[in-house]
Coordinates of C-alpha atoms and ligand atoms in Angstrom, one line a residue:
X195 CA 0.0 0.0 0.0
X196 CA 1.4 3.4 -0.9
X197 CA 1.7 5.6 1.9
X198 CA 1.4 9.6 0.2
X199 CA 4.2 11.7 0.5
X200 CA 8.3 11.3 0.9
X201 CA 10.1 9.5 4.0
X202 CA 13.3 9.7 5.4
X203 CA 16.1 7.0 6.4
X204 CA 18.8 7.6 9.0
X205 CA 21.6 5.3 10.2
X206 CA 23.2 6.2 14.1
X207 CA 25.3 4.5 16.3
X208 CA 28.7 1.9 15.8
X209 CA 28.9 0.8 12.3
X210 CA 28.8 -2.7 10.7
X211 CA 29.0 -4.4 7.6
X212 CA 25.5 -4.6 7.3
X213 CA 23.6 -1.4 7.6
X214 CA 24.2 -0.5 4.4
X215 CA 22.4 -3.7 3.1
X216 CA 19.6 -2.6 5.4
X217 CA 19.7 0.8 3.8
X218 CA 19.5 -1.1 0.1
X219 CA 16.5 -3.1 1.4
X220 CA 14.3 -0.5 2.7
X221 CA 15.5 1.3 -1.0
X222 CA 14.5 -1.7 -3.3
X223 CA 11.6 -2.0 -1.2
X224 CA 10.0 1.5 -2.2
X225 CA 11.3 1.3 -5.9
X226 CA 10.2 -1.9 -6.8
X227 CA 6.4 -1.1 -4.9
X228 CA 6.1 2.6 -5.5
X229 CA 5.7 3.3 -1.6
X230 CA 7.1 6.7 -1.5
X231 CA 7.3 9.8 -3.7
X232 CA 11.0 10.8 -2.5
X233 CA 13.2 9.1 -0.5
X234 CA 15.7 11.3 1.6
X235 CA 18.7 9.8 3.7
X236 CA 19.5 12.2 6.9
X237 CA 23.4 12.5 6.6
X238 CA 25.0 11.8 10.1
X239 CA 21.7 10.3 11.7
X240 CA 19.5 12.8 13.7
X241 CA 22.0 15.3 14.9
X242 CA 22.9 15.9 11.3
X243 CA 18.9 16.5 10.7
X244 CA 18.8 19.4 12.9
X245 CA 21.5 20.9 11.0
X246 CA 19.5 20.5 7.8
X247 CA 21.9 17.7 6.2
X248 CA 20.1 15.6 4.1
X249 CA 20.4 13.7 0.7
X250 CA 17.7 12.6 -2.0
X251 CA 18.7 8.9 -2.3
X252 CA 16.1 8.6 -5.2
X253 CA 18.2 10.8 -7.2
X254 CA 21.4 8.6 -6.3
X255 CA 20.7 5.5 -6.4
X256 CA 19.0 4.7 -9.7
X257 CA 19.7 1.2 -10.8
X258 CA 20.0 -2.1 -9.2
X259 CA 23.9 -2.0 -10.1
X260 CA 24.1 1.0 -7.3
X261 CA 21.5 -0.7 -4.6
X262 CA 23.8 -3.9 -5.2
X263 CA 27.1 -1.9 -4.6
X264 CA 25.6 -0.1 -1.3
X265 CA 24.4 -3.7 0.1
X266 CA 28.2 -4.7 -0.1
X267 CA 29.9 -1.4 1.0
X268 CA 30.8 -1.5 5.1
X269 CA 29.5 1.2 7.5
X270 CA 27.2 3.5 6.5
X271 CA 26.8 5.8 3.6
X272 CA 24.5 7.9 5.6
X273 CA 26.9 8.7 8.3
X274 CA 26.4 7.9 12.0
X275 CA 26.2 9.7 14.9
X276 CA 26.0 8.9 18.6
X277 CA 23.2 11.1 19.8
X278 CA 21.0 11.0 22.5
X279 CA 17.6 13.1 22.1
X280 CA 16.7 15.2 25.2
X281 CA 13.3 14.6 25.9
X282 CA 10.5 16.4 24.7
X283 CA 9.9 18.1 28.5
X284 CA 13.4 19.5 28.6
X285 CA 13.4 20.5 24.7
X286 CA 10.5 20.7 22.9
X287 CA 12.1 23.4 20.5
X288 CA 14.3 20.3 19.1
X289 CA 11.4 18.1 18.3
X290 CA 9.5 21.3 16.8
X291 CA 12.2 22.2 14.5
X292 CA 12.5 18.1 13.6
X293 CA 8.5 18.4 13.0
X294 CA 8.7 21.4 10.8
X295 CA 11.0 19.7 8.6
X296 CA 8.7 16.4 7.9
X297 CA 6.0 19.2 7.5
X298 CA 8.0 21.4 5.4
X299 CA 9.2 17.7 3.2
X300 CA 5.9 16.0 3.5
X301 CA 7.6 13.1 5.5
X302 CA 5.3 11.1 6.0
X303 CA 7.6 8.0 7.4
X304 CA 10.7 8.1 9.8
X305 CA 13.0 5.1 9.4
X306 CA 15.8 4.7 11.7
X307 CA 18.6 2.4 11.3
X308 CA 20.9 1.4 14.7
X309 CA 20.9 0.0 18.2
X310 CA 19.3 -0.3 21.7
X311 CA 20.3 3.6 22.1
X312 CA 19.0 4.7 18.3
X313 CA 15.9 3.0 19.3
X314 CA 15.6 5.1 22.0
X315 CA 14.8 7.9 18.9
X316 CA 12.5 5.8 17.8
X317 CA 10.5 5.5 20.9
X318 CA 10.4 8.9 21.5
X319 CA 9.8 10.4 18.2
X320 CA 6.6 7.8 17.8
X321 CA 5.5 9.2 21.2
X322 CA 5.5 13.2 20.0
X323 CA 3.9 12.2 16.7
X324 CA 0.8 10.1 18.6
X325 CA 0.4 12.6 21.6
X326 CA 0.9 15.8 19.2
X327 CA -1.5 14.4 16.5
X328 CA 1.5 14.4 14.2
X329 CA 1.0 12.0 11.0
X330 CA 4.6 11.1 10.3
X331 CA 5.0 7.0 11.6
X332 CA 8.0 6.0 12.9
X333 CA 9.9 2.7 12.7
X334 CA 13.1 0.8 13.7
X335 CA 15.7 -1.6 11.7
X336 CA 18.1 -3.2 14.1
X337 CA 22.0 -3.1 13.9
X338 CA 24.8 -3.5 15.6
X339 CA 27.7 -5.8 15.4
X340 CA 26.9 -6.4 19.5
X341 CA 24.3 -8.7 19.3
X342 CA 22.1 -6.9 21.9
X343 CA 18.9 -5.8 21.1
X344 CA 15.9 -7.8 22.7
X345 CA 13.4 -9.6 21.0
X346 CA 15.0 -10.3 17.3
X347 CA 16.8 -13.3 17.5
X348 CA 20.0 -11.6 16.2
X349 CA 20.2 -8.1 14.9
X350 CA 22.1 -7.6 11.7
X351 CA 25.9 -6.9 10.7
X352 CA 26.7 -9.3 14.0
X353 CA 26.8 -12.7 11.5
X354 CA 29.7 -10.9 9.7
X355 CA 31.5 -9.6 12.6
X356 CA 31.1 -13.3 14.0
X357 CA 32.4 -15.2 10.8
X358 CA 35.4 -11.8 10.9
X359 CA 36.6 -12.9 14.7
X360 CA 36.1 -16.7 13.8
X361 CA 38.2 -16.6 11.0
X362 CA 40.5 -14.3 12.3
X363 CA 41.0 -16.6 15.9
X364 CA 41.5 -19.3 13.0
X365 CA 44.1 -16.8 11.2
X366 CA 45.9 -16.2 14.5
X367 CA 46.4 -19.9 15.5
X368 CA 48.5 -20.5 12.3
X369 CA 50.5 -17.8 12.8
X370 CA 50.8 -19.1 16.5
X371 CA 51.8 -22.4 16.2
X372 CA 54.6 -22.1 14.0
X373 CA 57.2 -21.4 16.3
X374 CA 58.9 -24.1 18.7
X375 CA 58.7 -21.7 21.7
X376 CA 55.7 -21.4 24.3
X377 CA 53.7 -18.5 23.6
X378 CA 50.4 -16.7 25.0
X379 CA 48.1 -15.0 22.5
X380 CA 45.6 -12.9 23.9
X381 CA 42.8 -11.4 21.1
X382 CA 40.3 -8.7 22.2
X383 CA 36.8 -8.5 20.8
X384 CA 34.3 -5.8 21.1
X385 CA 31.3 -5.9 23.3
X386 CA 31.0 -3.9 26.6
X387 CA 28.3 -5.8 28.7
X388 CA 27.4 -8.6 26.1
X389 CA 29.8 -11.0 25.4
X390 CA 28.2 -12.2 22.0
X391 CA 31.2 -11.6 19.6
X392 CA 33.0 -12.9 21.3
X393 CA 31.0 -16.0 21.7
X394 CA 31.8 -16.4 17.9
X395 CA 35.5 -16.9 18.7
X396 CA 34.4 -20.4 19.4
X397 CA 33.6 -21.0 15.8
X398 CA 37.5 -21.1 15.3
X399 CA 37.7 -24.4 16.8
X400 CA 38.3 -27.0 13.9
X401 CA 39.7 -30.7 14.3
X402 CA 43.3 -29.9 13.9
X403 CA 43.3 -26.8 16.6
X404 CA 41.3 -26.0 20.0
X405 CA 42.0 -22.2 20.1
X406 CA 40.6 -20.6 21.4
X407 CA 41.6 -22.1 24.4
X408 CA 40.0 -20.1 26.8
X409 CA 37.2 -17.5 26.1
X410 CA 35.5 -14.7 28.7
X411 CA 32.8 -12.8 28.3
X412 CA 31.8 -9.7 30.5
X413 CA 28.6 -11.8 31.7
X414 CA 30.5 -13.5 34.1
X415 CA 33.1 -11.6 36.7
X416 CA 36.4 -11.9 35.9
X417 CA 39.2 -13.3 38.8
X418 CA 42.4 -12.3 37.7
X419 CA 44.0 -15.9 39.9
X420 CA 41.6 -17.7 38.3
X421 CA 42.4 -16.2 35.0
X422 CA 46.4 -16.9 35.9
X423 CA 45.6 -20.4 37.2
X424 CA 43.1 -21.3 33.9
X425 CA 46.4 -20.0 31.5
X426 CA 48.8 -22.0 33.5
X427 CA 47.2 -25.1 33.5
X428 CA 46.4 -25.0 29.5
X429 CA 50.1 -24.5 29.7
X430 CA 51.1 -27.6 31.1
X431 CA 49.4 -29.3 28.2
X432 CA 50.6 -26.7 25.0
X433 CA 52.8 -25.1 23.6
X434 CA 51.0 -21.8 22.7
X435 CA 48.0 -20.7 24.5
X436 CA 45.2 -18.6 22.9
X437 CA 42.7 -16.8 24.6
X438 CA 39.4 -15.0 23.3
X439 CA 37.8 -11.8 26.0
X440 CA 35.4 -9.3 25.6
X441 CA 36.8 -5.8 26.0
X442 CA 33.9 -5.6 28.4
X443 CA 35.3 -7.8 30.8
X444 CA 34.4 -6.3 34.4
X445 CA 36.0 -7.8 38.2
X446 CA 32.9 -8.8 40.6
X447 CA 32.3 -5.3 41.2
X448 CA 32.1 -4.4 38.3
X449 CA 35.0 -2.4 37.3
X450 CA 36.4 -2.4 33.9
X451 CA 39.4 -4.7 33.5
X452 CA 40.7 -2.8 30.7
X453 CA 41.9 0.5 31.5
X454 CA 39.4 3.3 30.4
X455 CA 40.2 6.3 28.6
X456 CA 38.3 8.5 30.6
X457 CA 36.3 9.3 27.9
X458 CA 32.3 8.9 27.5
X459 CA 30.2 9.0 25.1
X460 CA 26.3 11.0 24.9
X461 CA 24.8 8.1 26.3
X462 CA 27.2 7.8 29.1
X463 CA 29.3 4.5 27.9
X464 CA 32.8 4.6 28.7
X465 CA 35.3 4.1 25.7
X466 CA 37.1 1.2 26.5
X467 CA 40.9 0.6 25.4
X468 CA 43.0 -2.1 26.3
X469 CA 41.9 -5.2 28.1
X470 CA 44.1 -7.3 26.2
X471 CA 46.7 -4.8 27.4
X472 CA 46.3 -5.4 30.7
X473 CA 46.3 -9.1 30.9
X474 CA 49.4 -9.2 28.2
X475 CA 51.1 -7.0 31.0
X476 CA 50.5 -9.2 33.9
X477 CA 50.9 -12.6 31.9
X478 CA 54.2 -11.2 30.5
X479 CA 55.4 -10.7 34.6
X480 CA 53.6 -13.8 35.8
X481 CA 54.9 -16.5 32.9
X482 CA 57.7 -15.0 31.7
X483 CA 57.4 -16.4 28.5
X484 CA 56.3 -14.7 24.6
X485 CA 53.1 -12.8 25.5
X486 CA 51.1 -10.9 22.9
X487 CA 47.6 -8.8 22.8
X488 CA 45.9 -8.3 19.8
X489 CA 42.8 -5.9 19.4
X490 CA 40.6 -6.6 16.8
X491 CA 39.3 -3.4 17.1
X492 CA 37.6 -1.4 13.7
X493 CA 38.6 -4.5 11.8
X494 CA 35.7 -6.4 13.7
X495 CA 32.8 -4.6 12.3
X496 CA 34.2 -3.2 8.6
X497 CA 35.6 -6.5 7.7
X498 CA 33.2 -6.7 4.3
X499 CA 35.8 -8.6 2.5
X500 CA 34.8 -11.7 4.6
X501 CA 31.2 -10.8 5.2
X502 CA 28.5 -13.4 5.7
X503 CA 26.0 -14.0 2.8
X504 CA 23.2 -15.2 5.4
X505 CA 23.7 -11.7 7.2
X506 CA 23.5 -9.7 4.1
X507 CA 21.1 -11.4 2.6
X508 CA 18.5 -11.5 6.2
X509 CA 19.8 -7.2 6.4
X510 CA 18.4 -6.4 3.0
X511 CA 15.5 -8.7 3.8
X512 CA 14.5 -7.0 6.7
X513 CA 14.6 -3.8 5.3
X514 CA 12.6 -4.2 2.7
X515 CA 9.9 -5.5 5.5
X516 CA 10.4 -2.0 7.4
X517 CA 9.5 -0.2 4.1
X518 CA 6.3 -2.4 3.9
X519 CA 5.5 -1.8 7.3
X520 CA 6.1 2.1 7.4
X521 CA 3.9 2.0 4.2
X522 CA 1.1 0.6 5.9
X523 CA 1.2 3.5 7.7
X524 CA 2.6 1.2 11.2
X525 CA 4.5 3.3 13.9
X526 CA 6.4 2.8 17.1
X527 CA 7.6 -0.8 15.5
X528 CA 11.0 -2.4 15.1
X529 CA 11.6 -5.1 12.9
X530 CA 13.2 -8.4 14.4
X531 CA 14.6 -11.9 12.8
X532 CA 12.2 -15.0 14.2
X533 CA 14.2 -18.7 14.4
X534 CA 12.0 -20.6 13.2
X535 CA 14.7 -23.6 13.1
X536 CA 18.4 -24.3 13.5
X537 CA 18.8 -27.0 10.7
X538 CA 17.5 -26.7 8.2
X539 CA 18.2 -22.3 9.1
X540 CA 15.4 -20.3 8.9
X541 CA 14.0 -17.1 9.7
X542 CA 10.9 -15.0 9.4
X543 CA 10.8 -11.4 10.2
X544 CA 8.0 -9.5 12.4
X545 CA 7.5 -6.5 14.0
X546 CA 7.6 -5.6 17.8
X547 CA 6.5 -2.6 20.3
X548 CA 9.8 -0.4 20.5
X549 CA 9.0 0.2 24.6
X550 CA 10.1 -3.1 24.7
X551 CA 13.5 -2.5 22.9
X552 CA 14.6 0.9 23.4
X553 CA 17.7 1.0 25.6
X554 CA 17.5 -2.7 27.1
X555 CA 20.4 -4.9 26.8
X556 CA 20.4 -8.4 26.2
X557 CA 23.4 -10.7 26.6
X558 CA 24.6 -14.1 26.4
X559 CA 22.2 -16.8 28.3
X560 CA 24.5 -17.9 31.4
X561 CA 23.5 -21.4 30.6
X562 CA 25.9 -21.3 27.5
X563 CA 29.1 -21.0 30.1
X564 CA 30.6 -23.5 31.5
X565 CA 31.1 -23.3 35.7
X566 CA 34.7 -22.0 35.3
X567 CA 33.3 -19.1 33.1
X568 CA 36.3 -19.4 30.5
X569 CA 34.1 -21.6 27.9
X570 CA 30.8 -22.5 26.3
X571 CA 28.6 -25.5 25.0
X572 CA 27.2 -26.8 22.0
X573 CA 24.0 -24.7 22.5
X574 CA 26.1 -21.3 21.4
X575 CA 28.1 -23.2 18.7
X576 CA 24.4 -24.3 17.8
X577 CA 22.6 -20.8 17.4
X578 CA 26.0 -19.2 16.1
X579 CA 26.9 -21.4 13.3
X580 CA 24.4 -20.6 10.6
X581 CA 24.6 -16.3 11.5
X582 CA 28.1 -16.6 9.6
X583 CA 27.6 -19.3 6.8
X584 CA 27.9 -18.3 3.2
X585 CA 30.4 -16.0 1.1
X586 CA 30.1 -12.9 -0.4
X587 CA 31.6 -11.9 -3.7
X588 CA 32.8 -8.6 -3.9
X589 CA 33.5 -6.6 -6.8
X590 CA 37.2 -5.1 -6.9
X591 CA 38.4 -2.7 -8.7
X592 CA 42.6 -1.5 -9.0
X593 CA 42.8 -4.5 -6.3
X594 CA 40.9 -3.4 -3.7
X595 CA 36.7 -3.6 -3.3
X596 CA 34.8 -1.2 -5.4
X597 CA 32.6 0.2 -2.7
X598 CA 30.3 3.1 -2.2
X599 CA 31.4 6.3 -2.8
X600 CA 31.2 8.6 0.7
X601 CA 33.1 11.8 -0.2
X602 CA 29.7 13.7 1.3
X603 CA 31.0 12.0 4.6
X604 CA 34.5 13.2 4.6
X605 CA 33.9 17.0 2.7
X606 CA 33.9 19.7 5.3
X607 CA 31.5 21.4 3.0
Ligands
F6P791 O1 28.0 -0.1 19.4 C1 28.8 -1.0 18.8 C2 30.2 -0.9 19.2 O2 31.0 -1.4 18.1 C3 30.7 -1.6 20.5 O3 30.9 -2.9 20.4 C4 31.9 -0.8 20.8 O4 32.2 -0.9 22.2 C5 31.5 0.6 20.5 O5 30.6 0.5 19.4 C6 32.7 1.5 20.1 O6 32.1 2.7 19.7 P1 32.9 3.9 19.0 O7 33.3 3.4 17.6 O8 31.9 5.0 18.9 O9 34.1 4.1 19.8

């Protein structure tokens, strides 16, 4: 059903490889059903908005050749920010001036593209349109290479960042094992308060090698003797020891292991750097032996080189449902990935109240880690495998992928 007017997309919060195939979807899904006069992309999410940055994306993106380039290109070609709106009590002048401009664009549709904290946007941007009489709908399309929005049963662009640290665990163990000498490796992985990436280290395991050999997640409280004790005993038994933690890993009361930078961001989350840092620093005093961190940092999340096809594939199809859904004129909604089963994989996509979503967190079920907290069972390997099966082939050109253009990102002008 055509909804009348133009509508608006914006992308906000951490990048993946993903959103961009999310942005395609919602895209292909006006084109190809007419849903929309104009499409316009807000450039830098919502706090670019109320600077008036905007782009037509039906004027860009004119032919299946571009929508297919922009599913493959990492991060987002909109431009993120990481922006917390002030509620409508405290500033009702920002959500006026945001109002004015749907008016003044006949938006009739708000599509938001990011995480628990973009949903909050969501949430409250539905809430002024219903209780102001306002008749722009608003609706949410999950991201985030974390893993931790409630009720989908993974959100998009973390199947890629899983199959990214998998095969990069996998990468690390050859380079690991070639030397005669004992060795620790250490391999950091994003995710503050859930552990799920790094969950996906598991994947690495394969018949020929166990690493990772131990993995911890910020779900459980990290004892830095038991952490010793745990490295020296796989010690006894290898040569090299690899070990897989989230750089959210917090002691029982809940301080940061890593050291923090001080720095916060507008919703208050601390900027982590360095837990693999740390423990390199007291391994390298405690054993004595060849002791190395690696963070996988950026890489994690803008890895589309090694993207997975299921993840793509599920991001453009869910965005094409949020266009259907914001067309039938549906607001306050995210749309969220249903298992329907593990083998064969399938999923079907649905829509669910974004009160429920908005800034909740959901991590790793504790009965996936074993007692000792530095492993998991079959059930993760079991939910995790399909998120990162299949391969993408990217198109390269002058030997490296032929993404996107983004100069709008980068101009000062
Ligand atoms: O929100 C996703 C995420 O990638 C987290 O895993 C990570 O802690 C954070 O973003 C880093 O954010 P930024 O790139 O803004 O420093």
């Amino acid at each position: 059903m055509k909804r009348e007017g133009n509508c608006i997309i914006g992308q906000s919060g951490g990048p993946t490889v993903a959103i961009n195939a999310s942005l395609s979807g919602v895209l292909q899904g006006i084109f190809e059903n007419k849903l929309y006069n104009q499409v316009y992309g807000m450039v830098n999410g919502i706090e670019g908005l109320l600077q008036d940055k905007f782009l037509n994306l039906s004027e860009i993106f004119t032919s299946q050749e571009e929508l297919d380039r922009l599913t493959q290109t990492p991060a987002m070609y909109l431009g993120s920010c990481r922006f917390k709106l002030p509620t409508c009590e405290h500033s009702e002048d920002v959500y006026e001036d945001l109002f004015n401009f749907f008016e003044k664009h006949n938006i009739r549709t708000f599509f938001y593209i990011g995480g628990n904290d973009s949903m909050d946007t969501v949430l409250k941007l539905s809430n002024y349109a219903k209780e102001n009489g306002k008749d722009v709908n608003v609706i949410g399309i999950p991201k985030t290479v974390d893993n931790d929005l409630p009720m989908t049963d993974h959100t998009p662009g973390f199947g890629s960042a899983a199959k990214y640290v998998a095969t990069s665990l996998l990468e690390i163990a050859h380079d690991t094992y070639i030397y005669n000498i004992p060795s620790v490796t250490i391999v950091e992985i994003m995710g503050r308060n859930a552990g799920w990436l790094t969950t996906a280290s598991i994947l690495a395991r394969t018949e020929y090698s166990p690493a990772p050999d131990l993995i911890y997640l910020p779900e459980v409280a990290f004892d830095m003797d038991q952490f010793i004790e745990d490295v020296k005993a796989i010690k006894e038994k290898r040569k090299n020891v690899i070990i897989a933690v989230s750089e959210g890993i917090k002691d029982c009361e809940g301080n940061y292991i890593s050291a923090s930078s001080g720095a916060v961001d507008a919703f208050g989350h601390k900027q982590l750097c360095g837990a693999g840092k740390t423990l390199e620093n007291i391994l390298k005093a405690e054993l004595g032996c060849k002791v190395r961190s690696v963070e996988l940092n950026v890489l994690q999340r803008s890895a589309s080189h090694i993207a997975s096809r299921t993840d793509l594939d599920e991001a453009v199809a869910i965005g094409k449902a949020a266009a259907k859904l914001g067309s039938e004129g549906e607001t306050a909604k995210m749309v969220c990935y249903k298992r329907v089963s593990d083998a064969p994989y399938q999923v079907e996509i649905f829509s669910y109240d974004i009160a429920a979503i908005a800034n909740q967190e959901k991590t790793v079920p504790l009965s996936w880690i074993n007692e000792r907290g530095n492993d998991l069972n079959e059930e993760a390997i079991t939910y995790l495998r399909p998120l990162i099966e299949g391969e993408v082939h990217l198109s390269f050109r002058n030997g490296v992928p032929h993404y996107c253009n983004i100069a709008h990102l980068h101009d000062r002008h």
